[in-house]
JSON list of C-alpha atoms in Angstrom, two decimals:
[
{"chain": "P", "resi": 5, "resn": "MET", "atom": "CA", "xyz": [15.86, -0.13, -8.63]},
{"chain": "P", "resi": 6, "resn": "ALA", "atom": "CA", "xyz": [14.38, -1.88, -5.61]},
{"chain": "P", "resi": 7, "resn": "THR", "atom": "CA", "xyz": [14.20, -5.67, -5.71]},
{"chain": "P", "resi": 8, "resn": "LYS", "atom": "CA", "xyz": [11.16, -7.85, -5.17]},
{"chain": "P", "resi": 9, "resn": "GLU", "atom": "CA", "xyz": [12.52, -8.76, -1.72]},
{"chain": "P", "resi": 10, "resn": "GLU", "atom": "CA", "xyz": [13.03, -5.10, -0.77]},
{"chain": "P", "resi": 11, "resn": "CYS", "atom": "CA", "xyz": [9.46, -4.31, -1.82]},
{"chain": "P", "resi": 12, "resn": "ARG", "atom": "CA", "xyz": [8.10, -7.23, 0.20]},
{"chain": "P", "resi": 13, "resn": "GLY", "atom": "CA", "xyz": [10.18, -6.06, 3.16]},
{"chain": "P", "resi": 14, "resn": "ALA", "atom": "CA", "xyz": [8.73, -2.55, 2.81]},
{"chain": "P", "resi": 15, "resn": "LEU", "atom": "CA", "xyz": [5.18, -3.95, 2.86]},
{"chain": "P", "resi": 16, "resn": "ASP", "atom": "CA", "xyz": [6.05, -6.03, 5.94]},
{"chain": "P", "resi": 17, "resn": "LYS", "atom": "CA", "xyz": [7.48, -2.94, 7.65]},
{"chain": "P", "resi": 18, "resn": "LEU", "atom": "CA", "xyz": [4.35, -0.95, 6.77]},
{"chain": "P", "resi": 19, "resn": "SER", "atom": "CA", "xyz": [2.23, -3.74, 8.26]},
{"chain": "P", "resi": 20, "resn": "GLU", "atom": "CA", "xyz": [4.30, -3.67, 11.46]},
{"chain": "P", "resi": 21, "resn": "ASN", "atom": "CA", "xyz": [3.95, 0.12, 11.66]},
{"chain": "P", "resi": 22, "resn": "LEU", "atom": "CA", "xyz": [0.17, -0.15, 11.29]},
{"chain": "P", "resi": 23, "resn": "ALA", "atom": "CA", "xyz": [-0.02, -2.83, 13.97]},
{"chain": "P", "resi": 24, "resn": "ARG", "atom": "CA", "xyz": [1.86, -0.58, 16.43]},
{"chain": "P", "resi": 25, "resn": "ALA", "atom": "CA", "xyz": [-0.18, 2.53, 15.61]},
{"chain": "P", "resi": 26, "resn": "ASP", "atom": "CA", "xyz": [-2.77, 4.02, 17.91]},
{"chain": "P", "resi": 27, "resn": "GLY", "atom": "CA", "xyz": [-5.53, 6.63, 17.75]},
{"chain": "P", "resi": 28, "resn": "LYS", "atom": "CA", "xyz": [-6.89, 7.62, 14.34]},
{"chain": "P", "resi": 29, "resn": "VAL", "atom": "CA", "xyz": [-4.31, 5.60, 12.44]},
{"chain": "P", "resi": 30, "resn": "ARG", "atom": "CA", "xyz": [-5.23, 2.40, 14.30]},
{"chain": "P", "resi": 31, "resn": "THR", "atom": "CA", "xyz": [-8.93, 3.04, 13.71]},
{"chain": "P", "resi": 32, "resn": "ALA", "atom": "CA", "xyz": [-8.38, 3.69, 10.00]},
{"chain": "P", "resi": 33, "resn": "ALA", "atom": "CA", "xyz": [-6.30, 0.53, 9.61]},
{"chain": "P", "resi": 34, "resn": "GLY", "atom": "CA", "xyz": [-8.87, -1.57, 11.45]},
{"chain": "P", "resi": 35, "resn": "PHE", "atom": "CA", "xyz": [-11.16, -2.24, 8.52]},
{"chain": "P", "resi": 36, "resn": "ASP", "atom": "CA", "xyz": [-11.14, -5.25, 6.17]},
{"chain": "P", "resi": 37, "resn": "ARG", "atom": "CA", "xyz": [-10.43, -4.64, 2.47]},
{"chain": "P", "resi": 38, "resn": "SER", "atom": "CA", "xyz": [-8.79, -6.52, -0.38]},
{"chain": "P", "resi": 39, "resn": "LEU", "atom": "CA", "xyz": [-5.51, -4.89, -1.36]},
{"chain": "P", "resi": 40, "resn": "SER", "atom": "CA", "xyz": [-3.14, -4.98, -4.31]},
{"chain": "P", "resi": 41, "resn": "CYS", "atom": "CA", "xyz": [0.17, -3.21, -4.77]},
{"chain": "P", "resi": 42, "resn": "HIS", "atom": "CA", "xyz": [1.49, -3.28, -8.33]},
{"chain": "P", "resi": 43, "resn": "ILE", "atom": "CA", "xyz": [5.22, -2.56, -8.54]},
{"chain": "P", "resi": 44, "resn": "THR", "atom": "CA", "xyz": [5.35, -1.06, -12.00]},
{"chain": "P", "resi": 45, "resn": "ASP", "atom": "CA", "xyz": [9.07, -1.23, -12.72]},
{"chain": "P", "resi": 46, "resn": "LEU", "atom": "CA", "xyz": [9.28, -4.90, -11.68]},
{"chain": "P", "resi": 47, "resn": "ASP", "atom": "CA", "xyz": [5.84, -5.68, -13.17]},
{"chain": "P", "resi": 48, "resn": "ILE", "atom": "CA", "xyz": [4.76, -7.70, -10.15]},
{"chain": "P", "resi": 49, "resn": "THR", "atom": "CA", "xyz": [1.75, -7.40, -7.87]},
{"chain": "P", "resi": 50, "resn": "PHE", "atom": "CA", "xyz": [1.53, -8.13, -4.17]},
{"chain": "P", "resi": 51, "resn": "ALA", "atom": "CA", "xyz": [-2.04, -9.21, -3.44]},
{"chain": "P", "resi": 52, "resn": "GLY", "atom": "CA", "xyz": [-3.64, -9.57, -0.03]},
{"chain": "P", "resi": 53, "resn": "ARG", "atom": "CA", "xyz": [-5.81, -7.81, 2.52]},
{"chain": "P", "resi": 54, "resn": "LEU", "atom": "CA", "xyz": [-5.75, -4.90, 4.90]},
{"chain": "P", "resi": 55, "resn": "THR", "atom": "CA", "xyz": [-7.35, -6.55, 7.92]},
{"chain": "P", "resi": 56, "resn": "GLY", "atom": "CA", "xyz": [-7.13, -6.30, 11.67]},
{"chain": "P", "resi": 57, "resn": "GLY", "atom": "CA", "xyz": [-4.79, -3.33, 11.43]},
{"chain": "P", "resi": 58, "resn": "ARG", "atom": "CA", "xyz": [-2.24, -5.25, 9.34]},
{"chain": "P", "resi": 59, "resn": "ILE", "atom": "CA", "xyz": [-1.37, -5.86, 5.71]},
{"chain": "P", "resi": 60, "resn": "VAL", "atom": "CA", "xyz": [-1.50, -9.59, 5.00]},
{"chain": "P", "resi": 61, "resn": "VAL", "atom": "CA", "xyz": [0.18, -10.45, 1.69]},
{"chain": "P", "resi": 62, "resn": "ALA", "atom": "CA", "xyz": [-1.39, -13.62, 0.29]},
{"chain": "P", "resi": 63, "resn": "GLY", "atom": "CA", "xyz": [0.82, -13.89, -2.77]},
{"chain": "P", "resi": 64, "resn": "THR", "atom": "CA", "xyz": [2.86, -12.32, -5.52]},
{"chain": "P", "resi": 65, "resn": "LEU", "atom": "CA", "xyz": [1.75, -12.34, -9.14]},
{"chain": "P", "resi": 66, "resn": "ASP", "atom": "CA", "xyz": [3.66, -11.56, -12.30]},
{"chain": "P", "resi": 67, "resn": "GLY", "atom": "CA", "xyz": [2.20, -8.57, -14.09]},
{"chain": "P", "resi": 68, "resn": "PRO", "atom": "CA", "xyz": [-0.65, -6.27, -13.08]},
{"chain": "P", "resi": 69, "resn": "PRO", "atom": "CA", "xyz": [-3.41, -7.32, -10.67]},
{"chain": "P", "resi": 70, "resn": "ARG", "atom": "CA", "xyz": [-5.69, -10.07, -12.03]},
{"chain": "P", "resi": 71, "resn": "GLY", "atom": "CA", "xyz": [-8.84, -8.74, -10.36]},
{"chain": "P", "resi": 72, "resn": "LYS", "atom": "CA", "xyz": [-10.00, -5.46, -8.90]},
{"chain": "P", "resi": 73, "resn": "ALA", "atom": "CA", "xyz": [-8.97, -4.99, -5.28]},
{"chain": "P", "resi": 74, "resn": "GLN", "atom": "CA", "xyz": [-10.97, -2.65, -3.05]},
{"chain": "P", "resi": 75, "resn": "ILE", "atom": "CA", "xyz": [-7.73, -0.73, -2.46]},
{"chain": "P", "resi": 76, "resn": "ALA", "atom": "CA", "xyz": [-5.28, -0.78, -5.36]},
{"chain": "P", "resi": 77, "resn": "LEU", "atom": "CA", "xyz": [-1.88, 0.89, -5.31]},
{"chain": "P", "resi": 78, "resn": "ALA", "atom": "CA", "xyz": [0.62, 1.18, -8.15]},
{"chain": "P", "resi": 79, "resn": "MET", "atom": "CA", "xyz": [4.11, 2.64, -7.94]},
{"chain": "P", "resi": 80, "resn": "ALA", "atom": "CA", "xyz": [7.77, 1.97, -8.66]},
{"chain": "P", "resi": 81, "resn": "GLY", "atom": "CA", "xyz": [9.63, -0.22, -6.20]},
{"chain": "P", "resi": 82, "resn": "ASP", "atom": "CA", "xyz": [11.96, 2.59, -5.12]},
{"chain": "P", "resi": 83, "resn": "ASP", "atom": "CA", "xyz": [8.94, 4.77, -4.34]},
{"chain": "P", "resi": 84, "resn": "LEU", "atom": "CA", "xyz": [7.44, 2.05, -2.12]},
{"chain": "P", "resi": 85, "resn": "VAL", "atom": "CA", "xyz": [10.70, 1.64, -0.22]},
{"chain": "P", "resi": 86, "resn": "THR", "atom": "CA", "xyz": [11.22, 5.40, 0.27]},
{"chain": "P", "resi": 87, "resn": "LEU", "atom": "CA", "xyz": [7.55, 5.94, 1.16]},
{"chain": "P", "resi": 88, "resn": "VAL", "atom": "CA", "xyz": [7.65, 3.36, 3.93]},
{"chain": "P", "resi": 89, "resn": "GLY", "atom": "CA", "xyz": [11.07, 4.65, 5.02]},
{"chain": "P", "resi": 90, "resn": "GLY", "atom": "CA", "xyz": [9.56, 8.10, 5.54]},
{"chain": "P", "resi": 91, "resn": "GLU", "atom": "CA", "xyz": [11.61, 9.77, 2.80]},
{"chain": "P", "resi": 92, "resn": "LEU", "atom": "CA", "xyz": [8.72, 10.23, 0.34]},
{"chain": "P", "resi": 93, "resn": "ASN", "atom": "CA", "xyz": [5.59, 12.21, 1.10]},
{"chain": "P", "resi": 94, "resn": "PHE", "atom": "CA", "xyz": [2.52, 10.25, -0.02]},
{"chain": "P", "resi": 95, "resn": "ALA", "atom": "CA", "xyz": [0.38, 13.28, -0.86]},
{"chain": "P", "resi": 96, "resn": "ARG", "atom": "CA", "xyz": [3.06, 14.87, -3.05]},
{"chain": "P", "resi": 97, "resn": "ALA", "atom": "CA", "xyz": [3.85, 11.57, -4.78]},
{"chain": "P", "resi": 98, "resn": "TRP", "atom": "CA", "xyz": [0.15, 10.90, -5.40]},
{"chain": "P", "resi": 99, "resn": "ALA", "atom": "CA", "xyz": [-0.47, 14.44, -6.68]},
{"chain": "P", "resi": 100, "resn": "SER", "atom": "CA", "xyz": [2.47, 14.16, -9.09]},
{"chain": "P", "resi": 101, "resn": "GLY", "atom": "CA", "xyz": [1.37, 10.75, -10.40]},
{"chain": "P", "resi": 102, "resn": "ARG", "atom": "CA", "xyz": [4.27, 8.77, -8.95]},
{"chain": "P", "resi": 103, "resn": "ILE", "atom": "CA", "xyz": [1.80, 6.76, -6.87]},
{"chain": "P", "resi": 104, "resn": "ARG", "atom": "CA", "xyz": [-1.63, 5.68, -8.08]},
{"chain": "P", "resi": 105, "resn": "LEU", "atom": "CA", "xyz": [-4.37, 4.84, -5.60]},
{"chain": "P", "resi": 106, "resn": "ASP", "atom": "CA", "xyz": [-7.75, 3.43, -6.57]},
{"chain": "P", "resi": 107, "resn": "ALA", "atom": "CA", "xyz": [-10.32, 3.04, -3.81]},
{"chain": "P", "resi": 108, "resn": "SER", "atom": "CA", "xyz": [-13.88, 4.02, -3.03]},
{"chain": "P", "resi": 109, "resn": "PHE", "atom": "CA", "xyz": [-14.53, 7.50, -1.69]},
{"chain": "P", "resi": 110, "resn": "LEU", "atom": "CA", "xyz": [-15.31, 6.10, 1.77]},
{"chain": "P", "resi": 111, "resn": "ASP", "atom": "CA", "xyz": [-12.09, 4.07, 1.80]},
{"chain": "P", "resi": 112, "resn": "LEU", "atom": "CA", "xyz": [-10.12, 7.14, 0.71]},
{"chain": "P", "resi": 113, "resn": "LEU", "atom": "CA", "xyz": [-11.51, 9.06, 3.67]},
{"chain": "P", "resi": 114, "resn": "ARG", "atom": "CA", "xyz": [-10.46, 6.31, 6.05]},
{"chain": "P", "resi": 115, "resn": "LEU", "atom": "CA", "xyz": [-7.06, 5.87, 4.40]},
{"chain": "P", "resi": 116, "resn": "ARG", "atom": "CA", "xyz": [-6.12, 9.53, 4.66]},
{"chain": "P", "resi": 117, "resn": "ALA", "atom": "CA", "xyz": [-5.18, 8.95, 8.33]},
{"chain": "P", "resi": 118, "resn": "LEU", "atom": "CA", "xyz": [-2.79, 6.20, 7.21]},
{"chain": "P", "resi": 119, "resn": "LEU", "atom": "CA", "xyz": [-1.22, 8.10, 4.36]}
]
């Protein structure tokens, strides 16, 4: 089971990857949305924003998200780490229910370039 620190490191790595991206990925990451990532097996939530092509984590909360983020993810810590490491395919994990994503239809269209 991934630790809280490993999950935070995976989010930081994802943010770095987005910041270095170009083309469609950079354009898709360039919008400003509130973001939450609930790590289900640790029962913690990383809350922040997707802004300026980066993920900015503002804090960590115990339990599920307190409010509704514009983009909300939920998954096990190991899935976050392997997803960011390139070992887990987002579409397959989402289709099988391993990863949950809640966002508006327009945001989903923009996010598909990232995921």
